[in-house]
Tab-separated table of C-alpha atoms in Angstrom:
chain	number	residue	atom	x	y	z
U	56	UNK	CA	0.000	0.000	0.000
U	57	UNK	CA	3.032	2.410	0.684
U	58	UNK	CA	3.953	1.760	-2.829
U	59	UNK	CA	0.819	2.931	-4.131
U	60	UNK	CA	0.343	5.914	-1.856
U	61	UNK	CA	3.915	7.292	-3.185
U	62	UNK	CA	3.630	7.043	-6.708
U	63	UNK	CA	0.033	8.312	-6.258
U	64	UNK	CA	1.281	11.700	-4.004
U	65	UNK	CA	4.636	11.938	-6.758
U	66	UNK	CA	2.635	11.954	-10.021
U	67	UNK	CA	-0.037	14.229	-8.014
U	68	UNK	CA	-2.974	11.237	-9.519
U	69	UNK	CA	-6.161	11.715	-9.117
U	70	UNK	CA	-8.582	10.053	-6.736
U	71	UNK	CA	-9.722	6.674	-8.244
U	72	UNK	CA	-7.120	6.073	-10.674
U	73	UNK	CA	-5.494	3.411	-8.491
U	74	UNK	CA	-9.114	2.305	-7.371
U	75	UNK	CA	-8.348	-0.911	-8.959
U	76	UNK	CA	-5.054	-1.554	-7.891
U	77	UNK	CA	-5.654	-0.851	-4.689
U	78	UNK	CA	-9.132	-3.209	-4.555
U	79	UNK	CA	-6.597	-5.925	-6.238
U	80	UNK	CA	-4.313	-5.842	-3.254
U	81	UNK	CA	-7.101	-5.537	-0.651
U	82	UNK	CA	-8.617	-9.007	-2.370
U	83	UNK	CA	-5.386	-10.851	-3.308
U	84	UNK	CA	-1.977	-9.255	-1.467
U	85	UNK	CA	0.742	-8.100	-3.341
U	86	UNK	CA	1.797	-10.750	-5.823
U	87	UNK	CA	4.086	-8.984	-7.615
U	88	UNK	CA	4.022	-8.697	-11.275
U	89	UNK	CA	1.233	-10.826	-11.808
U	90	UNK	CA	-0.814	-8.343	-9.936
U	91	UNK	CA	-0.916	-5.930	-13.358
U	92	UNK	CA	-2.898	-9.052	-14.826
U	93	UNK	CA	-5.387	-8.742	-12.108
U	94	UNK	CA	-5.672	-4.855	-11.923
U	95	UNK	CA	-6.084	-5.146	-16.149
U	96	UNK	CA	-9.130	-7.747	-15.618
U	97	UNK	CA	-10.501	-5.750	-12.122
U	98	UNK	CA	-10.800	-2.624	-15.014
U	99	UNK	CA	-12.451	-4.478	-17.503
U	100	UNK	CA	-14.905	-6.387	-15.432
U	101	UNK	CA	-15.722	-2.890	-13.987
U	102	UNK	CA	-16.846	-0.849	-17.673
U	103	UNK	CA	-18.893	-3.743	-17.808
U	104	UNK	CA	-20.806	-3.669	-14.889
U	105	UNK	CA	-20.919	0.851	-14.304
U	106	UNK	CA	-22.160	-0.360	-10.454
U	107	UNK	CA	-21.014	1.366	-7.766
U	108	UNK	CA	-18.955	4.757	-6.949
U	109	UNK	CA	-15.708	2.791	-6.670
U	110	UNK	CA	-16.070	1.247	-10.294
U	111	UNK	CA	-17.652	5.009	-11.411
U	112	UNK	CA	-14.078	6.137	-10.654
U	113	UNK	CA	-12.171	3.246	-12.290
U	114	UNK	CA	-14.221	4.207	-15.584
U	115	UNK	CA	-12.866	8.031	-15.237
U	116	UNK	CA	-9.439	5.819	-16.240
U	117	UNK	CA	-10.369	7.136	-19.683
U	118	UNK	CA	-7.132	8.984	-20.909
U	119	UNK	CA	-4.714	8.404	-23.838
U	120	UNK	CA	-1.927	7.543	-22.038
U	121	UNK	CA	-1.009	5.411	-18.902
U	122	UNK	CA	1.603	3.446	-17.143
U	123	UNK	CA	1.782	0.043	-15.381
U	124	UNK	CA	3.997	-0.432	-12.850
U	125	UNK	CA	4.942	-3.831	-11.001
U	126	UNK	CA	7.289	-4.360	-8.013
U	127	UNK	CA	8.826	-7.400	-7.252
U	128	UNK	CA	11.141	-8.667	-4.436
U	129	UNK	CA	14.625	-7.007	-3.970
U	130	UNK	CA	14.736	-4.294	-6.626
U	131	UNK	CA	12.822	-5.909	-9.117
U	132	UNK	CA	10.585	-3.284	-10.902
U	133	UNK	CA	8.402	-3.931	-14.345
U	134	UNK	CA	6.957	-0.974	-16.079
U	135	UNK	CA	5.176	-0.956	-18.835
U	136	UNK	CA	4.228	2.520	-21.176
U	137	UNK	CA	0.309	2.151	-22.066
U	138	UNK	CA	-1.472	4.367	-25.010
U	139	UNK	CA	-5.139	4.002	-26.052
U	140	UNK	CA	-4.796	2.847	-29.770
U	141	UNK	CA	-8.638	4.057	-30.351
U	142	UNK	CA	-7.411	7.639	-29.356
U	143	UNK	CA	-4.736	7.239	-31.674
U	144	UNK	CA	-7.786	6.767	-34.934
U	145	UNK	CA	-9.674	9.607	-33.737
C-alpha cells in the first residue's frame, strides 16, 4: 500500500485512478508482477458492470496515455508505457 500511496502523491494522480489496484491488493496481497494481470481484468470487469462509486471512478481511467507499474522482491521493478490505440484513430 506504501507503494501505491507514493507514486500516487509523486505523479499528483487523481482520486480513483489506483481504485483498482488498490481493490486488487485488498482481495489478493501483493503478488508482484502478476498483480498488473489482475488490476487489467478488475478494469475491464468494472466498464462492464458501471455499479457502484468505486467502479464510477475506475471508468474516469479514460485517458490516452497510462503506465503500469509492477514491483517485485529485492529491486525488481516492471513498467510498462500504455497508449489508447482508439485515441490514436480519432
Amino acid at each position: 500500500r506504501a507503494i501505491l500511496d507514493s507514486c500516487e502523491a509523486a505523479l499528483a494522480l487523481e482520486p480513483g485512478k489506483l481504485a483498482a489496484s488498490r481493490h486488487v491488493l485488498s482481495e489478493y496481497g501483493n503478488m508482484y508482477g502478476v498483480s498488473i494481470v489482475f488490476v487489467l481484468d478488475e478494469i475491464r470487469r468494472c466498464r462492464r458492470r458501471n455499479g457502484d462509486q468505486r467502479e464510477r471512478d475506475m471508468l474516469e481511467l479514460d485517458c490516452g496515455w497510462g503506465v503500469m507499474l509492477g514491483f517485485g522482491p529485492g529491486v525488481t521493478v516492471e513498467m510498462m508505457v500504455l497508449h489508447d490505440a482508439a485515441k490514436l484513430a480519432r
